[in-house]
Amino acid sequence: MSIAQKIKLTDYLPAEVTAGKTLWIGGTWESAQDGETFASIDPASGVEIAKIAQGKAKDIERAVQAAKKGAKVWAETGGMQRAAILRKAAELIRQTREALGTLDSIDSGKAISETAGRNVDGTAGMFDFYAGVTDKIRGSVIDMGPNTTGLVEKEPYGVVGAISPWNYPMSNAATKIAPILACGNALILKPAEQTPLSALLLAHILDQAGLPKGVFNVVTGFGAEAGSALVEHPEVPKLSFTGSTATGRRIAAVAGQKLKSITLELGGKSPFIVFDDADLDAAASGAVTTVFMNQGQTCTSCAKVLVARQLVDAFIAKCQEKVASIKIGDPLDPKNDLGPIVSQVQLDRVKKLLAEGIAAGARQVEVKADYQPVDGGNFIAPVIVTDLDPHNPLATEEIFGPVMAVYAFDTDEEAYAAANDTQYGLAASVWTTSLARAEVARRVINTGIVWINCVHTLSLNTPVPGRKASGLGSEYGLEALDNYMRLKTTVTMFGGYKGLF
Ligand code: ADP
């Protein structure tokens, strides 16, 4: 039995929500119009933990109408007032740390040590960061000659559609909610069907913080129903999506047809390069962190580990040593570092890819972690494989599971070629003590982020700009504001207009 099965959701969520009214529309909790629900499953035990309303096109329609009203009120709310509400939300998020962390853990299988720790800090931080800029948004004035003034204003879009994934449920939702609100928009969030609970508590928190009704709306449901209805809706001119590249392409195709603005944060196959002059211990620590954190379910995970040939054995030995200290088990047990994979579907996918990779010649290295799975859960122990050729499925596909694939290289050029030999361009991590190598790597590697002698070192002010099949636009930082405002130019003439005719 998992700890989640002993938890009472009524201790963490409003009573209406635990009764299955999980649509937050115009400031009230509602059921889906046709009354349908689906089960939310605890990944640590495979047991149902909640009934979730299965929102569809009609529910999206109701949410869009509520959001249009909310958008009007919010756009007329001054920046100082917006900042105060976002700041209050950050404070309430910190006060609700345990509940938010618990909900993300029972939904996604992430360890409570992470969810109630750095994930809540990051989520609250998002609201504080964008509270700090919402009252500082400015336009510009252009000198256009005598009697003429040009004004360039930044205006909100009105209603934004946000679709979030299951791997960092509350943090990824906050990465959208906070800047979208800071820019003066209303939004409709469609959280991933596997992990809707923390978004519902965030809705309650934003309400408590004084956000006007209708400004933030949540429609739970499946991607093909609620998600695509949101993407298609003619009164939602801006979409923000984080998830798989396949779904991102589908959304981009619709947005292209309808000429909507989109921000996409998609998949990756990010390289991790260890040169022969690297600090091997630090590099091994980085590799074990990036590959195994969150059970490998991180879009910026640098799991394609390229190591200078003469260091491969020593590097793998160090990784084995470090993996031995990772504790995997019930995600709600605070001593554990990792829990299960989010769903049976994802676990099956990872296992299938691993089996194909091994059949294609990858050699599995022995790894012993402190592995204590719960019966019925989607658990998988960390895996390290090596001796892969570049066509091995583990070398080409995004794995999204706890699998480190180690490749040997002989020359720097070979390492860079392998790093760039992918459809993706999200992140890279490079380990070297040579300034020249670091500089060349930074220039040659075609990814949005390059970490030198570190990995996953980010701040709220650091943009994450995906390239190639990894995304469009950039979340985080001041750059995210450009995603959620559009320009308006006004030219005013104070008399003296002379036309062509
Ligand atoms: P995964 O395949 O790992 O579940 P997805 O990229 O499909 O990842 O899911 C990320 C988010 O996108 C989820 O909220 C999901 O419901 C949503 N989604 C999936 N398909 C669509 C779609 N066709 N249109 C809009 N949203 C979708």
XYZ file of N, CA and C in Angstrom, residues 221-323:
309
model
N -9.225 17.646 -18.311
C -9.710 16.765 -19.382
C -8.547 16.269 -20.210
N -8.889 15.605 -21.305
C -7.866 14.993 -22.163
C -7.404 15.962 -23.257
N -6.198 15.696 -23.746
C -5.633 16.543 -24.786
C -6.483 16.584 -26.044
N -6.952 15.405 -26.455
C -7.691 15.330 -27.727
C -9.079 15.971 -27.623
N -9.563 16.190 -26.394
C -10.898 16.804 -26.233
C -10.744 18.255 -25.754
N -10.487 18.431 -24.432
C -10.376 19.790 -23.901
C -9.198 20.543 -24.529
N -8.056 19.855 -24.665
C -6.861 20.511 -25.198
C -7.080 21.017 -26.610
N -7.572 20.139 -27.481
C -7.696 20.578 -28.872
C -8.814 21.609 -29.021
N -9.873 21.530 -28.177
C -10.934 22.547 -28.254
C -10.369 23.933 -27.888
N -9.453 23.947 -26.931
C -8.829 25.221 -26.530
C -7.951 25.761 -27.671
N -7.204 24.847 -28.284
C -6.318 25.246 -29.384
C -7.130 25.788 -30.566
N -8.259 25.148 -30.823
C -9.088 25.519 -31.986
C -9.910 26.786 -31.758
N -10.165 27.138 -30.501
C -11.179 28.170 -30.230
C -10.832 29.512 -30.881
N -11.774 30.081 -31.652
C -11.458 31.310 -32.392
C -11.212 32.530 -31.494
N -11.687 32.476 -30.243
C -11.494 33.652 -29.380
C -10.298 33.500 -28.430
N -9.423 32.557 -28.753
C -8.178 32.399 -27.973
C -7.012 32.669 -28.933
N -6.522 33.922 -28.981
C -5.537 34.276 -30.006
C -4.103 33.853 -29.684
N -3.868 33.424 -28.445
C -2.492 33.077 -28.041
C -2.497 31.736 -27.311
N -1.546 30.868 -27.676
C -1.441 29.559 -27.034
C -0.037 29.378 -26.470
N 0.022 28.778 -25.293
C 1.314 28.462 -24.701
C 1.293 26.987 -24.322
N 2.207 26.221 -24.878
C 2.179 24.764 -24.702
C 3.527 24.245 -24.250
N 3.518 23.349 -23.281
C 4.715 22.584 -22.930
C 4.350 21.112 -22.992
N 5.144 20.333 -23.701
C 4.861 18.898 -23.815
C 5.704 18.285 -24.908
N 5.200 17.210 -25.474
C 5.992 16.458 -26.457
C 6.075 17.207 -27.791
N 7.116 16.894 -28.541
C 7.285 17.520 -29.851
C 6.148 17.111 -30.790
N 5.688 15.861 -30.685
C 4.604 15.400 -31.575
C 3.343 16.246 -31.351
N 2.970 16.451 -30.093
C 1.777 17.258 -29.804
C 2.029 18.721 -30.167
N 3.233 19.200 -29.913
C 3.587 20.578 -30.276
C 3.413 20.833 -31.765
N 3.819 19.844 -32.573
C 3.660 19.996 -34.033
C 2.184 20.072 -34.407
N 1.365 19.233 -33.737
C -0.075 19.232 -34.032
C -0.680 20.602 -33.694
N -0.292 21.141 -32.549
C -0.821 22.447 -32.116
C -0.344 23.542 -33.074
N 0.930 23.448 -33.469
C 1.479 24.456 -34.383
C 0.759 24.427 -35.728
N 0.350 23.225 -36.159
C -0.354 23.120 -37.448
C -1.693 23.851 -37.380
N -2.417 23.669 -36.270
C -3.709 24.363 -36.111
C -3.468 25.872 -35.999
N -2.465 26.220 -35.193
C -2.171 27.653 -35.002
C -1.760 28.282 -36.328
N -1.059 27.514 -37.153
C -0.664 28.023 -38.469
C -1.876 28.293 -39.338
N -2.796 27.359 -39.353
C -4.034 27.522 -40.119
C -4.796 28.755 -39.665
N -4.896 28.904 -38.335
C -5.745 29.966 -37.780
C -4.945 31.242 -37.492
N -3.658 31.205 -37.792
C -2.759 32.336 -37.542
C -2.826 32.841 -36.105
N -2.633 31.886 -35.187
C -2.548 32.244 -33.768
C -1.075 32.344 -33.373
N -0.817 33.123 -32.347
C 0.549 33.199 -31.827
C 0.780 32.017 -30.882
N 1.961 31.388 -30.966
C 2.221 30.239 -30.089
C 3.594 30.323 -29.434
N 3.652 29.802 -28.225
C 4.920 29.591 -27.538
C 4.982 28.102 -27.235
N 6.066 27.450 -27.659
C 6.159 25.999 -27.498
C 7.442 25.628 -26.766
N 7.303 24.801 -25.726
C 8.467 24.233 -25.026
C 8.349 22.724 -25.177
N 9.236 22.121 -25.996
C 9.015 20.732 -26.404
C 10.129 19.793 -25.921
N 10.285 18.699 -26.613
C 11.214 17.663 -26.153
C 12.675 17.977 -26.419
N 13.530 17.039 -26.059
C 14.955 17.229 -26.279
C 15.688 15.906 -26.345
N 16.899 15.957 -26.870
C 17.804 14.800 -26.808
C 19.148 15.453 -26.539
N 19.296 15.916 -25.314
C 20.373 16.857 -25.020
C 21.673 16.147 -24.678
N 22.779 16.645 -25.239
C 24.076 16.005 -25.002
C 24.735 16.458 -23.696
N 25.574 15.569 -23.174
C 26.374 15.835 -21.969
C 27.782 15.404 -22.350
N 28.697 16.370 -22.526
C 30.030 16.033 -23.060
C 31.083 16.128 -21.956
N 31.827 15.051 -21.777
C 32.905 15.051 -20.781
C 34.232 14.955 -21.532
N 34.984 16.068 -21.575
C 36.283 16.066 -22.249
C 37.352 15.445 -21.340
N 38.502 15.115 -21.942
C 39.521 14.377 -21.170
C 40.166 15.219 -20.064
N 39.924 16.556 -20.087
C 40.508 17.399 -19.037
C 39.462 17.791 -17.981
N 38.312 17.109 -17.978
C 37.221 17.503 -17.069
C 37.486 17.079 -15.624
N 36.842 17.760 -14.710
C 36.806 17.310 -13.306
C 35.833 16.126 -13.281
N 36.389 14.921 -13.228
C 35.579 13.719 -13.461
C 34.506 13.522 -12.384
N 34.867 13.845 -11.153
C 33.906 13.631 -10.071
C 32.707 14.578 -10.217
N 33.003 15.839 -10.517
C 31.909 16.813 -10.706
C 31.069 16.425 -11.919
N 31.746 15.963 -12.982
C 31.012 15.581 -14.193
C 30.104 14.387 -13.915
N 30.592 13.409 -13.161
C 29.758 12.235 -12.844
C 28.566 12.661 -11.996
N 28.807 13.575 -11.067
C 27.700 14.071 -10.239
C 26.652 14.762 -11.125
N 27.143 15.551 -12.087
C 26.229 16.230 -13.016
C 25.442 15.235 -13.858
N 26.133 14.205 -14.343
C 25.468 13.226 -15.224
C 24.394 12.455 -14.463
N 24.722 12.037 -13.245
C 23.739 11.274 -12.458
C 22.548 12.173 -12.114
N 22.821 13.437 -11.837
C 21.729 14.381 -11.545
C 20.837 14.551 -12.762
N 21.439 14.878 -13.906
C 20.615 15.229 -15.072
C 19.845 14.023 -15.611
N 20.443 12.834 -15.520
C 19.778 11.660 -16.099
C 18.705 11.100 -15.159
N 18.977 11.105 -13.859
C 18.063 10.379 -12.969
C 17.090 11.272 -12.205
N 17.334 12.576 -12.123
C 16.390 13.408 -11.370
C 14.997 13.298 -11.982
N 14.011 13.328 -11.144
C 12.615 13.197 -11.617
C 12.426 11.961 -12.497
N 13.150 10.880 -12.156
C 13.058 9.602 -12.899
C 13.364 9.797 -14.389
N 14.183 10.792 -14.697
C 14.557 11.020 -16.108
C 13.497 11.764 -16.893
N 12.452 12.223 -16.222
C 11.327 12.856 -16.934
C 11.475 14.382 -16.920
N 12.574 14.866 -17.497
C 12.839 16.302 -17.529
C 13.180 16.660 -18.970
N 12.530 17.691 -19.515
C 12.752 17.972 -20.942
C 14.190 18.383 -21.211
N 14.839 19.059 -20.244
C 16.221 19.497 -20.453
C 17.251 18.455 -19.981
N 16.796 17.244 -19.687
C 17.720 16.199 -19.243
C 18.807 15.965 -20.312
N 20.073 15.978 -19.894
C 21.177 15.776 -20.851
C 21.614 14.315 -20.740
N 20.822 13.434 -21.344
C 20.995 12.000 -21.116
C 21.831 11.309 -22.191
N 22.267 12.089 -23.214
C 23.152 11.517 -24.242
C 24.573 11.833 -23.778
N 25.167 10.897 -23.044
C 26.412 11.184 -22.323
C 27.613 10.767 -23.172
N 28.344 11.765 -23.669
C 29.491 11.537 -24.560
C 30.763 11.747 -23.738
N 31.595 10.705 -23.664
C 32.761 10.761 -22.771
C 34.031 10.450 -23.569
N 35.103 11.225 -23.286
C 36.402 10.957 -23.941
C 36.773 9.489 -23.692
N 37.150 8.778 -24.768
C 37.272 7.307 -24.691
C 38.106 6.836 -23.496
N 39.241 7.497 -23.221
C 40.121 6.982 -22.159
C 39.500 7.140 -20.761
N 38.417 7.940 -20.655
C 37.799 8.164 -19.337
C 36.545 7.327 -19.106
N 36.101 6.616 -20.143
C 34.782 5.980 -20.053
C 34.660 5.055 -18.837
N 35.631 4.163 -18.637
C 35.505 3.196 -17.537
C 35.494 3.897 -16.182
N 36.419 4.859 -16.020
C 36.488 5.578 -14.733
C 35.211 6.390 -14.505
N 34.691 6.955 -15.579
C 33.467 7.770 -15.467
C 32.274 6.890 -15.054
N 32.144 5.748 -15.721
C 31.019 4.852 -15.382
C 31.147 4.377 -13.931
N 32.363 4.076 -13.507
C 32.557 3.614 -12.120
C 32.104 4.685 -11.135
N 32.432 5.948 -11.439
C 32.017 7.043 -10.544
C 30.500 7.186 -10.542
N 29.891 7.032 -11.723
C 28.422 7.134 -11.794
C 27.783 6.009 -10.985
N 28.344 4.799 -11.097
C 27.798 3.658 -10.330
C 27.838 3.976 -8.832
N 28.966 4.552 -8.398
C 29.140 4.918 -6.983
C 28.055 5.919 -6.551
N 27.809 6.908 -7.396
C 26.854 7.972 -7.034
C 25.417 7.454 -7.072
N 25.114 6.608 -8.043
C 23.745 6.062 -8.132
C 23.431 5.229 -6.883
